[in-house]
Amino acid sequence: MRSMGHYFTKHGSDKDTNHSYGTIYDSMFPDRLVVKHVLEIGIASGQSVLAWLEIFPHATVVGLDKEPCHSPRV
């Protein structure tokens, strides 16, 4: 199983490269298949939302931001 940081980097999120959250999230969620809901507040262009969709394949992922998302990918 790939680290969560791999998916954040793959989708252009700074969660792992600038903040090193990947290792912390890996330890918090050892069984990714049981996660059913993910809410991210403050999605910027949506890069980490795309990563969450891959990390938690059985989850509904919802992202909220006060600004409109301008990414064609989300």
PDB file of C-alpha atoms in Angstrom:
ATOM      1  CA  MET A   1       0.000   0.000   0.000  1.00  0.00           C
ATOM      2  CA  ARG A   2       1.367   3.398  -0.963  1.00  0.00           C
ATOM      3  CA  SER A   3       1.729   6.165   1.585  1.00  0.00           C
ATOM      4  CA  MET A   4      -0.864   8.905   1.653  1.00  0.00           C
ATOM      5  CA  GLY A   5       1.930  11.353   0.896  1.00  0.00           C
ATOM      6  CA  HIS A   6       2.380   9.652  -2.473  1.00  0.00           C
ATOM      7  CA  TYR A   7      -1.199  10.508  -3.469  1.00  0.00           C
ATOM      8  CA  PHE A   8      -0.984  14.100  -2.238  1.00  0.00           C
ATOM      9  CA  THR A   9       2.183  14.630  -4.274  1.00  0.00           C
ATOM     10  CA  LYS A  10       0.703  12.843  -7.296  1.00  0.00           C
ATOM     11  CA  HIS A  11      -2.229  15.273  -7.375  1.00  0.00           C
ATOM     12  CA  GLY A  12      -0.175  18.408  -6.679  1.00  0.00           C
ATOM     13  CA  SER A  13      -1.246  18.986  -3.075  1.00  0.00           C
ATOM     14  CA  ASP A  14       1.248  20.470  -0.617  1.00  0.00           C
ATOM     15  CA  LYS A  15      -0.037  18.342   2.277  1.00  0.00           C
ATOM     16  CA  ASP A  16       3.057  16.128   2.169  1.00  0.00           C
ATOM     17  CA  THR A  17       5.735  18.220   0.468  1.00  0.00           C
ATOM     18  CA  ASN A  18       5.258  21.384   2.562  1.00  0.00           C
ATOM     19  CA  HIS A  19       3.490  20.097   5.660  1.00  0.00           C
ATOM     20  CA  SER A  20       4.543  16.412   6.056  1.00  0.00           C
ATOM     21  CA  TYR A  21       0.986  15.307   6.851  1.00  0.00           C
ATOM     22  CA  GLY A  22       1.276  12.065   4.871  1.00  0.00           C
ATOM     23  CA  THR A  23       3.076  10.124   7.620  1.00  0.00           C
ATOM     24  CA  ILE A  24       0.716  11.435  10.301  1.00  0.00           C
ATOM     25  CA  TYR A  25      -2.363  10.487   8.250  1.00  0.00           C
ATOM     26  CA  ASP A  26      -0.892   7.032   7.539  1.00  0.00           C
ATOM     27  CA  SER A  27      -0.669   6.364  11.278  1.00  0.00           C
ATOM     28  CA  MET A  28      -4.167   7.748  11.938  1.00  0.00           C
ATOM     29  CA  PHE A  29      -5.872   5.639   9.256  1.00  0.00           C
ATOM     30  CA  PRO A  30      -4.221   2.202   9.045  1.00  0.00           C
ATOM     31  CA  ASP A  31      -7.309   0.632   7.397  1.00  0.00           C
ATOM     32  CA  ARG A  32      -8.353   2.916   4.574  1.00  0.00           C
ATOM     33  CA  LEU A  33     -11.132   0.633   3.389  1.00  0.00           C
ATOM     34  CA  VAL A  34     -13.312   1.293   6.450  1.00  0.00           C
ATOM     35  CA  VAL A  35     -13.408   5.080   6.044  1.00  0.00           C
ATOM     36  CA  LYS A  36     -16.826   6.040   4.683  1.00  0.00           C
ATOM     37  CA  HIS A  37     -16.896   9.845   4.847  1.00  0.00           C
ATOM     38  CA  VAL A  38     -14.255  12.546   4.384  1.00  0.00           C
ATOM     39  CA  LEU A  39     -14.853  16.280   4.755  1.00  0.00           C
ATOM     40  CA  GLU A  40     -12.155  18.744   3.787  1.00  0.00           C
ATOM     41  CA  ILE A  41     -12.677  22.397   4.607  1.00  0.00           C
ATOM     42  CA  GLY A  42     -10.567  24.743   2.526  1.00  0.00           C
ATOM     43  CA  ILE A  43      -9.878  22.890  -0.712  1.00  0.00           C
ATOM     44  CA  ALA A  44      -8.086  25.604  -2.764  1.00  0.00           C
ATOM     45  CA  SER A  45      -7.969  24.106  -6.281  1.00  0.00           C
ATOM     46  CA  GLY A  46      -9.066  20.646  -5.173  1.00  0.00           C
ATOM     47  CA  GLN A  47      -5.785  18.738  -5.407  1.00  0.00           C
ATOM     48  CA  SER A  48      -6.143  17.052  -2.038  1.00  0.00           C
ATOM     49  CA  VAL A  49      -9.782  16.140  -2.745  1.00  0.00           C
ATOM     50  CA  LEU A  50      -8.534  14.116  -5.710  1.00  0.00           C
ATOM     51  CA  ALA A  51      -5.971  12.475  -3.434  1.00  0.00           C
ATOM     52  CA  TRP A  52      -8.609  11.620  -0.787  1.00  0.00           C
ATOM     53  CA  LEU A  53     -10.710   9.934  -3.476  1.00  0.00           C
ATOM     54  CA  GLU A  54      -7.817   7.575  -4.223  1.00  0.00           C
ATOM     55  CA  ILE A  55      -6.735   7.113  -0.615  1.00  0.00           C
ATOM     56  CA  PHE A  56     -10.224   6.202   0.615  1.00  0.00           C
ATOM     57  CA  PRO A  57     -11.830   4.314  -2.292  1.00  0.00           C
ATOM     58  CA  HIS A  58     -15.053   3.488  -0.395  1.00  0.00           C
ATOM     59  CA  ALA A  59     -15.631   6.965   1.025  1.00  0.00           C
ATOM     60  CA  THR A  60     -17.805   9.855   0.010  1.00  0.00           C
ATOM     61  CA  VAL A  61     -15.460  12.840  -0.177  1.00  0.00           C
ATOM     62  CA  VAL A  62     -16.860  16.356   0.256  1.00  0.00           C
ATOM     63  CA  GLY A  63     -14.757  19.491  -0.062  1.00  0.00           C
ATOM     64  CA  LEU A  64     -15.848  22.989   0.961  1.00  0.00           C
ATOM     65  CA  ASP A  65     -14.268  26.358   0.378  1.00  0.00           C
ATOM     66  CA  LYS A  66     -15.426  29.951   0.635  1.00  0.00           C
ATOM     67  CA  GLU A  67     -13.987  30.606  -2.852  1.00  0.00           C
ATOM     68  CA  PRO A  68     -15.175  28.943  -6.081  1.00  0.00           C
ATOM     69  CA  CYS A  69     -13.003  26.105  -7.330  1.00  0.00           C
ATOM     70  CA  HIS A  70     -11.528  26.905 -10.734  1.00  0.00           C
ATOM     71  CA  SER A  71      -9.865  23.574 -11.381  1.00  0.00           C
ATOM     72  CA  PRO A  72     -11.257  21.629 -14.357  1.00  0.00           C
ATOM     73  CA  ARG A  73     -10.247  18.416 -12.573  1.00  0.00           C
ATOM     74  CA  VAL A  74     -12.740  18.646  -9.690  1.00  0.00           C
TER      75      VAL A  74
END
